[in-house]
Amino acid sequence: MKPHHSIIAFLISLFIIGAFPVYGQKIIFNKVVPPDGKTFKHVTGITQDANGFIWLATKKGLYCHDGYQMIHYQNNPLDPNSLASDHLETICTDSSGMIWIGTVDAGLDRFDPVSLTFKHYRHDPQNEGSLHADYASVVMVDHEGILWVGSGEGLDRYDTKTDKFTHFVNKPGDSTSLSCNDVRAIYEDRQGTLWIGTGSPYAGSDVGPEVGGLNRMNKKTGTFISYKHDPEKSNSLINNKVRAIFEDSRGAFWVGTAGDGLHIMDKTTGTFTRLTYDPSHPEKLSRPPLDKTYQTDHITFITEDVTGTIWIGTTESGINCFNPKTGKTTHYGSYKDTTDAFSRNDWWAFSSREGILWISSLSGELYRIDPVRKTIPYYETSSGYVNSFYEEPNGTLWIGTSHELIRKGKEGKISNQLQINSGTISTENNSRNIIKDDSQGNIWIGGDNGLTQWYKENIESLNFKHKAYSKYTLSNNSVYTIYEDKDANLWVGTIRGLNLLNRNSGSFSRYFIDQNDTTKRGRNFISAILQDKRGKLWVGTYFGGGLNQFDIEHKEFTNYINGIFVHSLYEDSNGILWVGCDD
């Protein structure tokens, strides 16, 4: 399997250990594991190509997932066209289908999914137009197709025509230059403006609280407007370590930093609204509660799923989900008392075109979330298959199974047996094949115990059965289909013959397609009945009887399609008869 081959359906099956609910919540985190069944070690970036394949940058190499299987690409020291390093940090795709991968220690790679080869871009001290650093922390392709690369040495712009990189760095004393060379985020907003988040909360030479900042780039001039924390201004950034930038579908511009640093920015005024955590009101919009024992705790991602929910991830404190419709926030932390528990150390989030949300953690987990998945209420039957449904106008639901009849009231109360005047509608060994109503307000139930008429108004039932000594009873007790025609005639299809009920006398007239077939499961097995717009009655059968037209006046069958098993009949708005059958 080559990853560039197109696929019809994406994400039909996954390498999933299982789905477990985060207790008390509706979201289900489905854990995805690599082909070896162990761990990705650390998924640092996720992207999706034009074919729908998901690509994962990890600390164990590159993975391509086509919805059925995964291909793992790793460095091979003997192959110069292989992945430059297994220690990957970032990933993105461009419009030509190329996959761009940033590594921790071997520069930038461009992977061609067609030729399955990697092209390497490395820092060369002797070449000013080479990549500025061999550590690529973030890569992004803008709407013009321009590739941007962030590193610990600044921001690079790649020119495909010249195959060279232009560098943008901090220049001491120049307020229009990049505020900090440690680039952690690159984001393009709806207007095409480029935003650069800088500053690292991790230990290093440039960890002072003043280092970092958010930068707004003018791509024409190559200059920047910087936004930083100002202790004198409550509408400035609360922290200068900027890792997360996101503009949602409603136009809100989010900025996430280290510390208690969730913000919404007014891009016109350059001011920030701080959304700090309130322990007395955890349901309010904020980042997750800050774990002050970890000095490096910071917001790692802000994204929006297909339902409009805003997801805010952190390195140490889990995830907050904000629902703009309700105005409330739900927190997802770690659950150590569960198997394969959801991790609180979140690193990256990506929403695929199918609406699936992917979230990775520092500890190597990868989760797949379907935001629109809802918990479907169900009633578990004691045994047997569910064969039929019927809902009364008042909302009462009838369910027929191969072993019982279930009546579920609108208030939710369920009755497995109906105690109706003359007795119980037995559920023992009685498959309920069909439940229908008629024009007179009655409910008809057909199964392996004959035909039952239930009078809703009188709350009583009447059972019709085959009796060997009378030819005016049902031709067989196994009722498969029930149909009322335009003249209120009730037709009953059994596994041996068609029956017409005389409502006044309670007697039946029997009609057989093959008078010589006395078997229960032969050509007289009636499976479907339909009266068309012209008044003609059509009868479908199993076991070779095919499709037949029944002449009501002359009581004769005319066969049109012989030898097929008919399951259903339907007439469309153009008067065309459709026959559902076995092939």
Coordinates of C-alpha atoms in Angstrom, one line a residue:
M1 CA 0.0 0.0 0.0
K2 CA 1.4 3.4 -1.0
P3 CA 0.1 6.4 0.9
H4 CA -0.7 8.4 -2.3
H5 CA -3.3 6.0 -3.5
S6 CA -6.8 7.5 -3.2
I7 CA -9.3 5.9 -0.9
I8 CA -13.1 5.8 -1.0
A9 CA -13.8 6.0 2.7
F10 CA -11.5 7.5 5.4
L11 CA -11.2 6.4 9.0
I12 CA -13.5 3.4 8.7
S13 CA -11.4 1.4 11.0
L14 CA -8.6 2.4 13.3
F15 CA -5.8 0.8 15.4
I16 CA -7.9 1.4 18.5
I17 CA -7.4 -0.4 21.8
G18 CA -10.9 0.7 22.9
A19 CA -13.1 3.6 23.8
F20 CA -13.5 4.6 27.4
P21 CA -15.7 7.5 28.6
V22 CA -14.3 10.2 30.8
Y23 CA -16.6 9.7 33.7
G24 CA -19.5 12.1 34.0
Q25 CA -19.0 13.5 30.5
K26 CA -20.2 12.7 27.0
I27 CA -16.9 13.0 25.2
I28 CA -15.2 9.7 24.5
F29 CA -11.4 9.6 24.0
N30 CA -10.6 6.7 21.7
K31 CA -7.0 5.6 22.2
V32 CA -5.1 5.0 19.0
V33 CA -1.9 2.9 19.0
P34 CA 0.9 2.3 16.5
P35 CA 1.2 -0.9 14.6
D36 CA 3.6 -2.4 17.2
G37 CA 0.9 -2.0 19.8
K38 CA 3.1 0.0 22.1
T39 CA 3.4 3.8 22.0
F40 CA 4.2 6.6 19.7
K41 CA 6.6 7.9 22.4
H42 CA 5.5 11.5 21.6
V43 CA 3.3 12.8 18.8
T44 CA 4.5 16.3 18.2
G45 CA 2.5 17.2 15.1
I46 CA -0.5 16.1 13.0
T47 CA -1.6 17.0 9.5
Q48 CA -3.9 15.7 6.7
D49 CA -3.1 15.4 3.0
A50 CA -5.4 15.9 0.0
N51 CA -6.2 12.2 0.0
G52 CA -7.5 12.3 3.5
F53 CA -4.5 10.5 5.0
I54 CA -3.4 11.5 8.5
W55 CA 0.3 12.1 9.0
L56 CA 1.9 11.9 12.5
A57 CA 5.3 13.5 13.4
T58 CA 6.6 11.6 16.5
K59 CA 9.8 10.9 18.4
K60 CA 9.8 7.5 16.8
G61 CA 9.7 8.7 13.2
L62 CA 6.9 9.5 10.7
Y63 CA 3.6 7.6 10.5
C64 CA 1.0 7.7 7.7
H65 CA -2.5 6.4 8.5
D66 CA -5.0 5.7 5.7
G67 CA -7.9 4.7 7.9
Y68 CA -7.0 1.0 7.7
Q69 CA -3.4 0.6 8.4
M70 CA -0.3 2.7 9.3
I71 CA 3.0 3.0 7.4
H72 CA 6.1 3.8 9.6
Y73 CA 9.0 5.8 8.1
Q74 CA 12.3 6.0 10.0
N75 CA 15.8 7.1 9.4
N76 CA 18.1 4.6 7.7
P77 CA 21.7 5.6 7.9
L78 CA 22.5 3.6 4.8
D79 CA 19.8 5.3 2.7
P80 CA 20.3 9.1 2.0
N81 CA 16.7 9.4 0.7
S82 CA 15.2 8.2 4.0
L83 CA 13.9 10.3 6.9
A84 CA 16.7 12.6 8.2
S85 CA 16.0 11.8 11.8
D86 CA 13.4 9.9 14.0
H87 CA 13.2 12.8 16.4
L88 CA 10.5 14.9 14.7
E89 CA 9.0 18.1 16.1
T90 CA 6.5 19.5 13.6
I91 CA 4.7 18.7 10.3
C92 CA 2.4 20.3 7.6
T93 CA 1.3 19.7 4.0
D94 CA 1.4 22.0 1.0
S95 CA -1.0 22.3 -2.0
S96 CA 1.3 20.1 -4.2
G97 CA 0.9 17.2 -1.8
M98 CA 4.4 17.4 -0.3
I99 CA 4.8 16.7 3.4
W100 CA 7.1 19.1 5.3
I101 CA 8.7 17.7 8.5
G102 CA 10.7 19.6 11.1
T103 CA 13.2 17.6 13.1
V104 CA 14.9 18.2 16.5
D105 CA 18.4 17.7 15.2
A106 CA 18.5 17.2 11.5
G107 CA 16.8 20.3 9.9
L108 CA 13.8 20.2 7.6
D109 CA 12.6 17.3 5.4
R110 CA 10.3 17.4 2.4
F111 CA 8.7 14.1 1.7
D112 CA 7.3 13.2 -1.7
P113 CA 4.5 10.6 -1.2
V114 CA 4.7 9.6 -4.9
S115 CA 8.4 8.8 -5.1
L116 CA 8.6 7.9 -1.4
T117 CA 11.8 9.9 -1.0
F118 CA 12.9 12.6 1.4
K119 CA 14.7 15.8 0.5
H120 CA 16.8 17.3 3.3
Y121 CA 17.4 21.0 4.2
R122 CA 20.1 21.6 6.7
H123 CA 21.8 24.6 8.3
D124 CA 25.1 25.4 6.5
P125 CA 27.2 28.1 8.2
Q126 CA 28.8 28.8 4.9
N127 CA 25.5 29.4 3.1
E128 CA 23.4 32.4 4.1
G129 CA 20.5 31.0 2.1
S130 CA 20.4 27.7 4.0
L131 CA 18.1 26.8 6.8
H132 CA 18.9 29.0 9.8
A133 CA 19.0 26.1 12.3
D134 CA 18.8 22.3 12.4
Y135 CA 16.1 22.5 15.1
A136 CA 12.8 23.2 13.4
S137 CA 10.1 23.9 16.1
V138 CA 7.2 24.7 13.8
V139 CA 6.4 24.7 10.1
M140 CA 3.4 26.3 8.3
V141 CA 2.3 26.9 4.7
D142 CA 0.2 30.0 4.2
H143 CA -2.6 30.7 1.8
E144 CA -0.1 31.8 -0.9
G145 CA 1.8 28.5 -0.6
I146 CA 4.7 30.0 1.2
L147 CA 6.5 27.8 3.7
W148 CA 7.4 29.3 7.0
V149 CA 9.8 27.6 9.5
G150 CA 10.3 28.5 13.1
S151 CA 13.3 27.5 15.2
G152 CA 15.4 28.6 18.2
E153 CA 17.2 31.0 15.9
G154 CA 14.2 32.9 14.5
L155 CA 11.8 32.7 11.6
D156 CA 12.6 31.5 8.0
R157 CA 10.7 32.0 4.8
Y158 CA 11.4 29.5 2.0
D159 CA 11.5 30.6 -1.6
T160 CA 10.7 27.6 -3.9
K161 CA 12.1 29.3 -7.0
T162 CA 15.5 30.1 -5.6
D163 CA 15.6 27.2 -3.1
K164 CA 16.7 29.6 -0.4
F165 CA 15.6 30.7 3.0
T166 CA 15.2 34.3 4.1
H167 CA 15.8 34.9 7.9
F168 CA 13.9 37.1 10.3
V169 CA 15.5 37.5 13.7
N170 CA 15.5 39.7 16.7
K171 CA 17.7 42.8 16.4
P172 CA 18.5 44.4 19.7
G173 CA 17.3 48.0 19.6
D174 CA 15.0 47.5 16.6
S175 CA 11.4 47.4 17.8
T176 CA 10.2 46.4 14.4
S177 CA 12.2 43.1 14.4
L178 CA 11.0 39.8 15.9
S179 CA 10.6 40.1 19.6
C180 CA 12.4 36.8 20.3
N181 CA 14.3 34.2 18.3
D182 CA 12.7 31.2 20.0
V183 CA 9.7 30.7 17.7
R184 CA 7.0 28.4 19.1
A185 CA 4.0 29.1 17.0
I186 CA 3.1 30.4 13.4
Y187 CA -0.5 31.2 12.6
E188 CA -2.2 32.8 9.6
D189 CA -5.6 34.6 10.3
R190 CA -8.5 35.1 8.0
Q191 CA -7.0 38.3 6.6
G192 CA -3.8 36.5 5.7
T193 CA -1.8 38.2 8.5
L194 CA 1.0 36.1 10.0
W195 CA 1.3 35.8 13.7
I196 CA 4.4 34.5 15.5
G197 CA 4.4 33.2 19.0
T198 CA 7.8 33.2 20.7
G199 CA 9.4 32.4 24.1
S200 CA 9.9 29.0 25.7
P201 CA 8.9 28.1 29.3
Y202 CA 11.6 25.4 29.4
A203 CA 15.0 25.8 31.0
G204 CA 17.6 27.5 28.8
S205 CA 19.6 30.6 28.3
D206 CA 16.5 32.7 27.3
V207 CA 14.0 31.9 30.0
G208 CA 13.5 35.2 31.7
P209 CA 9.9 36.4 32.1
E210 CA 10.5 39.3 29.7
V211 CA 11.7 37.0 26.8
G212 CA 9.1 36.1 24.2
G213 CA 6.0 37.8 23.0
L214 CA 3.4 37.8 20.2
N215 CA 4.4 39.2 16.9
R216 CA 2.2 40.5 14.0
M217 CA 4.2 40.4 10.8
N218 CA 3.9 42.7 7.8
K219 CA 4.9 40.3 5.0
K220 CA 5.6 43.1 2.5
T221 CA 8.1 45.0 4.7
G222 CA 9.3 42.0 6.8
T223 CA 8.7 44.0 10.0
F224 CA 6.8 43.1 13.1
I225 CA 4.6 44.7 15.7
S226 CA 5.2 43.0 19.1
Y227 CA 2.8 42.5 22.0
K228 CA 4.2 41.7 25.4
H229 CA 3.4 41.6 29.0
D230 CA 3.2 45.0 30.7
P231 CA 2.8 45.0 34.5
E232 CA 1.2 48.4 34.3
K233 CA -1.6 47.2 31.8
S234 CA -4.2 44.7 32.7
N235 CA -5.1 44.5 29.0
S236 CA -1.7 43.2 28.0
L237 CA -0.5 39.6 27.8
I238 CA -0.3 38.0 31.2
N239 CA 2.8 36.1 30.1
N240 CA 5.3 36.4 27.3
K241 CA 5.7 32.7 26.5
V242 CA 3.3 32.3 23.6
R243 CA 2.7 28.8 22.2
A244 CA -1.0 28.8 21.1
I245 CA -2.7 31.1 18.6
F246 CA -6.1 30.5 17.0
E247 CA -9.0 32.3 15.3
D248 CA -12.4 30.6 15.7
S249 CA -15.4 30.5 13.4
R250 CA -17.0 33.4 15.2
G251 CA -13.9 35.6 14.7
A252 CA -12.6 35.5 18.2
F253 CA -8.8 35.6 18.2
W254 CA -7.3 33.4 21.0
V255 CA -3.8 33.6 22.4
G256 CA -2.4 31.0 24.9
T257 CA 0.7 31.5 27.0
A258 CA 2.5 30.0 30.0
G259 CA 1.0 30.5 33.4
D260 CA -2.7 31.4 33.7
G261 CA -2.6 32.8 30.2
L262 CA -5.8 32.4 28.2
H263 CA -6.6 35.5 26.2
I264 CA -8.9 36.9 23.6
M265 CA -7.2 39.6 21.6
D266 CA -8.8 42.6 19.9
K267 CA -6.7 42.8 16.8
T268 CA -7.8 46.3 16.0
T269 CA -6.7 47.8 19.4
G270 CA -4.0 45.3 20.2
T271 CA -5.5 44.7 23.6
F272 CA -6.1 41.4 25.4
T273 CA -8.9 40.2 27.6
R274 CA -7.5 37.8 30.2
L275 CA -9.6 34.8 31.0
T276 CA -8.1 33.6 34.2
Y277 CA -9.1 30.5 36.2
D278 CA -11.6 31.0 39.1
P279 CA -11.6 28.0 41.5
S280 CA -15.0 29.1 42.9
H281 CA -16.5 29.0 39.3
P282 CA -14.6 26.3 37.3
E283 CA -17.4 26.3 34.7
K284 CA -16.4 29.8 33.5
L285 CA -14.2 30.2 30.4
S286 CA -10.5 29.8 31.3
R287 CA -7.6 27.5 30.8
P288 CA -7.5 24.4 33.1
P289 CA -6.5 25.0 36.7
L290 CA -2.8 26.0 36.7
D291 CA -0.6 23.4 38.3
K292 CA 1.9 25.7 40.1
T293 CA 4.2 22.8 41.0
Y294 CA 5.2 22.8 37.3
Q295 CA 7.0 26.0 36.3
T296 CA 6.8 24.9 32.7
D297 CA 3.0 24.5 32.6
H298 CA 1.6 26.4 29.6
I299 CA -1.2 26.3 27.0
T300 CA -0.1 24.1 24.2
F301 CA -3.1 24.4 21.8
I302 CA -6.4 26.1 21.3
T303 CA -8.7 24.8 18.6
E304 CA -12.3 24.4 17.6
D305 CA -14.2 21.3 16.7
V306 CA -17.1 20.9 14.2
T307 CA -19.7 21.6 16.9
G308 CA -18.1 25.0 17.7
T309 CA -16.6 23.9 21.0
I310 CA -13.3 25.5 21.9
W311 CA -10.6 23.0 23.2
I312 CA -7.7 24.4 25.3
G313 CA -4.8 22.0 26.1
T314 CA -2.0 22.3 28.6
T315 CA 1.2 20.5 29.4
E316 CA 0.4 19.6 33.0
S317 CA -3.3 20.3 33.7
G318 CA -5.4 18.6 31.1
I319 CA -8.0 20.1 28.8
N320 CA -10.8 22.6 29.0
C321 CA -13.7 22.5 26.6
F322 CA -15.8 25.7 26.3
N323 CA -19.3 25.5 24.8
P324 CA -20.2 28.9 23.4
K325 CA -23.8 28.0 23.3
T326 CA -24.1 27.3 27.0
G327 CA -21.3 29.5 28.1
K328 CA -19.9 26.7 30.3
T329 CA -16.6 25.0 30.5
T330 CA -15.9 21.3 31.1
H331 CA -12.5 20.1 32.4
Y332 CA -10.8 16.8 31.4
G333 CA -7.9 15.8 33.6
S334 CA -6.1 12.5 34.1
Y335 CA -8.0 9.5 35.5
K336 CA -5.4 7.3 37.2
D337 CA -7.9 4.8 38.5
T338 CA -8.8 3.7 35.0
T339 CA -7.0 1.4 32.5
D340 CA -5.2 3.4 29.8
A341 CA -6.5 6.6 31.3
F342 CA -6.7 9.9 29.5
S343 CA -3.5 11.8 30.0
R344 CA -3.4 15.3 31.3
N345 CA -0.1 16.1 29.5
D346 CA -1.5 17.4 26.2
W347 CA 0.7 18.6 23.4
W348 CA -1.0 18.9 20.1
A349 CA -4.6 19.0 18.6
F350 CA -5.7 18.7 15.0
S351 CA -9.2 18.6 13.5
S352 CA -9.5 16.6 10.3
R353 CA -11.8 17.5 7.4
E354 CA -14.1 14.7 8.5
G355 CA -14.6 16.5 11.8
I356 CA -12.6 14.1 13.8
L357 CA -10.4 15.7 16.6
W358 CA -7.0 14.2 17.2
I359 CA -5.2 15.0 20.5
S360 CA -1.7 13.8 21.5
S361 CA 0.1 13.9 24.8
L362 CA 3.7 14.3 26.1
S363 CA 3.6 10.8 27.4
G364 CA 3.0 9.2 24.0
E365 CA -0.8 8.7 23.8
L366 CA -2.8 9.6 20.8
Y367 CA -6.6 10.0 21.0
R368 CA -9.3 10.2 18.4
I369 CA -12.5 12.1 19.3
D370 CA -15.8 12.3 17.4
P371 CA -17.4 15.5 18.8
V372 CA -20.7 14.9 17.2
R373 CA -21.1 11.3 18.6
K374 CA -24.0 11.1 20.9
T375 CA -24.9 8.5 23.4
I376 CA -27.8 6.6 21.8
P377 CA -30.5 5.3 24.3
Y378 CA -31.3 1.7 23.9
Y379 CA -33.4 -1.1 25.3
E380 CA -31.7 -4.4 25.7
T381 CA -34.0 -7.3 24.9
S382 CA -33.8 -10.4 27.0
S383 CA -33.3 -12.5 23.9
G384 CA -33.9 -12.7 20.2
Y385 CA -33.8 -10.4 17.2
V386 CA -35.8 -7.1 16.9
N387 CA -38.1 -7.6 13.9
S388 CA -40.6 -4.8 13.9
F389 CA -41.6 -1.4 15.3
Y390 CA -44.8 0.6 15.5
E391 CA -45.5 3.9 17.2
E392 CA -49.0 5.0 18.2
P393 CA -50.1 8.6 17.7
N394 CA -49.7 9.2 21.5
G395 CA -46.0 8.2 21.4
T396 CA -46.4 4.6 22.7
L397 CA -43.8 2.5 21.0
W398 CA -44.2 -1.2 20.1
I399 CA -41.2 -3.4 19.6
G400 CA -41.5 -7.0 18.2
T401 CA -38.7 -9.4 18.7
S402 CA -38.2 -13.1 18.0
H403 CA -39.1 -13.9 21.6
E404 CA -41.2 -11.1 23.0
L405 CA -43.4 -8.2 22.5
I406 CA -42.4 -4.9 24.1
R407 CA -44.7 -2.0 24.6
K408 CA -42.9 1.2 25.7
G409 CA -45.1 4.0 26.9
K410 CA -44.4 7.7 26.3
E411 CA -43.4 8.0 29.9
G412 CA -40.7 5.4 29.4
K413 CA -42.4 2.5 31.2
I414 CA -41.8 -0.9 29.4
S415 CA -44.2 -3.8 29.4
N416 CA -43.0 -7.1 28.0
Q417 CA -46.3 -8.8 28.2
L418 CA -49.8 -7.4 27.5
Q419 CA -52.4 -8.4 30.0
I420 CA -55.5 -7.7 28.0
N421 CA -59.0 -8.9 29.1
S422 CA -59.2 -12.4 27.8
G423 CA -55.6 -13.1 28.7
T424 CA -52.0 -12.6 27.9
I425 CA -50.4 -12.2 24.5
S426 CA -47.9 -15.0 25.0
T427 CA -44.3 -14.2 24.4
E428 CA -43.0 -17.7 24.7
N429 CA -41.5 -18.9 21.4
N430 CA -43.5 -16.3 19.5
S431 CA -41.6 -14.2 17.0
R432 CA -43.2 -10.8 16.4
N433 CA -42.6 -10.4 12.7
I434 CA -44.8 -7.3 12.0
I435 CA -46.9 -4.7 13.9
K436 CA -49.3 -2.5 11.9
D437 CA -52.2 -0.2 12.5
D438 CA -55.3 0.1 10.3
S439 CA -57.8 2.8 9.3
Q440 CA -60.2 1.8 12.1
G441 CA -57.7 2.5 15.0
N442 CA -56.7 -1.1 15.6
I443 CA -53.2 -2.6 16.0
W444 CA -52.4 -5.9 14.3
I445 CA -49.6 -8.1 15.5
G446 CA -48.3 -10.9 13.4
G447 CA -45.8 -13.6 14.4
D448 CA -45.4 -17.3 15.0
N449 CA -48.5 -17.4 17.2
G450 CA -51.0 -16.3 14.6
L451 CA -52.6 -12.9 14.1
T452 CA -53.6 -10.7 17.1
Q453 CA -56.0 -7.7 16.9
W454 CA -55.6 -5.2 19.7
Y455 CA -58.4 -2.7 20.2
K456 CA -56.9 0.5 21.6
E457 CA -60.2 2.0 22.6
N458 CA -61.6 -1.1 24.4
I459 CA -58.1 -2.2 25.6
E460 CA -58.8 -5.8 24.6
S461 CA -57.3 -8.3 22.1
L462 CA -58.5 -11.0 19.8
N463 CA -56.3 -13.8 18.5
F464 CA -56.7 -15.5 15.1
K465 CA -55.1 -18.9 14.6
H466 CA -55.0 -21.7 12.0
K467 CA -57.3 -24.6 12.8
A468 CA -56.8 -27.8 10.9
Y469 CA -60.5 -28.6 11.0
S470 CA -61.7 -25.3 9.4
K471 CA -60.8 -23.9 6.0
Y472 CA -62.0 -20.4 7.1
T473 CA -59.2 -19.9 9.6
L474 CA -55.7 -18.7 8.9
S475 CA -53.8 -20.9 6.4
N476 CA -50.9 -20.9 8.8
N477 CA -50.0 -19.5 12.2
S478 CA -46.7 -18.0 11.1
V479 CA -47.7 -14.5 9.9
Y480 CA -45.1 -12.6 8.0
T481 CA -46.8 -9.5 6.6
I482 CA -50.0 -7.5 7.1
Y483 CA -51.5 -5.0 4.7
E484 CA -54.7 -2.9 4.5
D485 CA -55.8 -1.9 1.1
K486 CA -57.7 1.2 0.0
D487 CA -61.1 -0.5 0.7
A488 CA -60.0 -1.4 4.3
N489 CA -59.6 -5.0 3.4
L490 CA -57.0 -6.7 5.6
W491 CA -54.6 -9.0 3.8
V492 CA -52.4 -11.4 5.9
G493 CA -49.4 -13.1 4.4
T494 CA -48.3 -16.3 6.1
I495 CA -45.5 -18.7 5.3
R496 CA -48.1 -20.8 3.5
G497 CA -50.6 -18.7 1.6
L498 CA -52.3 -15.3 1.3
N499 CA -55.4 -14.6 3.6
L500 CA -58.2 -12.1 3.4
L501 CA -60.0 -11.3 6.7
N502 CA -63.8 -10.9 6.8
R503 CA -64.0 -8.3 9.5
N504 CA -67.7 -9.0 10.2
S505 CA -67.4 -12.8 10.7
G506 CA -63.8 -13.1 11.7
S507 CA -63.3 -15.7 9.0
F508 CA -60.5 -15.9 6.3
S509 CA -60.4 -16.7 2.7
R510 CA -57.2 -18.5 1.6
Y511 CA -55.3 -18.0 -1.7
F512 CA -52.4 -20.0 -2.9
I513 CA -50.0 -19.2 -5.7
D514 CA -49.3 -22.9 -6.1
Q515 CA -52.2 -25.1 -5.1
N516 CA -50.0 -28.2 -5.3
D517 CA -47.4 -26.8 -2.9
T518 CA -48.3 -27.9 0.6
T519 CA -44.9 -27.2 2.2
K520 CA -44.6 -24.5 4.8
R521 CA -41.6 -22.8 3.2
G522 CA -42.3 -23.1 -0.5
R523 CA -43.7 -20.8 -3.2
N524 CA -46.6 -19.9 -1.1
F525 CA -44.4 -18.1 1.5
I526 CA -45.9 -14.5 1.3
S527 CA -43.3 -11.9 2.2
A528 CA -44.7 -8.6 0.9
I529 CA -48.1 -7.1 -0.2
L530 CA -48.7 -3.8 -1.9
Q531 CA -51.7 -2.2 -3.7
D532 CA -50.6 0.2 -6.4
K533 CA -52.3 3.5 -7.5
R534 CA -54.3 1.7 -10.1
G535 CA -55.7 -0.6 -7.4
K536 CA -53.8 -3.7 -8.5
L537 CA -52.6 -5.9 -5.7
W538 CA -49.0 -7.2 -5.8
V539 CA -47.7 -10.1 -3.8
G540 CA -44.0 -10.9 -3.2
T541 CA -42.9 -14.4 -2.1
Y542 CA -39.9 -16.3 -0.9
F543 CA -38.4 -19.6 -2.1
G544 CA -38.9 -19.1 -5.8
G545 CA -42.4 -17.8 -5.9
G546 CA -41.2 -14.4 -7.1
L547 CA -43.4 -11.4 -7.8
N548 CA -47.1 -11.9 -8.5
Q549 CA -50.2 -9.8 -9.3
F550 CA -53.4 -10.9 -7.6
D551 CA -56.6 -10.4 -9.4
I552 CA -59.0 -9.5 -6.5
E553 CA -62.1 -10.0 -8.7
H554 CA -61.2 -13.4 -10.2
K555 CA -59.0 -14.6 -7.3
E556 CA -56.1 -15.5 -9.6
F557 CA -52.3 -14.9 -9.5
T558 CA -50.2 -13.8 -12.5
N559 CA -46.5 -14.3 -12.1
Y560 CA -44.2 -11.6 -13.5
I561 CA -40.8 -12.5 -12.0
N562 CA -40.2 -16.1 -11.1
G563 CA -37.5 -17.8 -9.1
I564 CA -36.5 -14.8 -6.9
F565 CA -36.8 -14.1 -3.1
V566 CA -38.8 -10.9 -2.7
H567 CA -38.2 -8.9 0.5
S568 CA -40.1 -5.7 -0.1
L569 CA -42.3 -3.8 -2.5
Y570 CA -42.5 0.0 -3.1
E571 CA -44.3 2.3 -5.6
D572 CA -42.7 5.6 -6.2
S573 CA -44.3 9.0 -7.1
N574 CA -44.1 8.1 -10.8
G575 CA -46.0 4.9 -10.4
I576 CA -43.0 2.7 -10.8
L577 CA -43.0 -0.5 -8.8
W578 CA -39.7 -1.4 -7.0
V579 CA -39.0 -4.9 -5.9
G580 CA -36.4 -5.6 -3.2
C581 CA -35.0 -9.1 -3.7
D582 CA -32.0 -11.4 -3.3
D583 CA -29.5 -11.1 -6.2

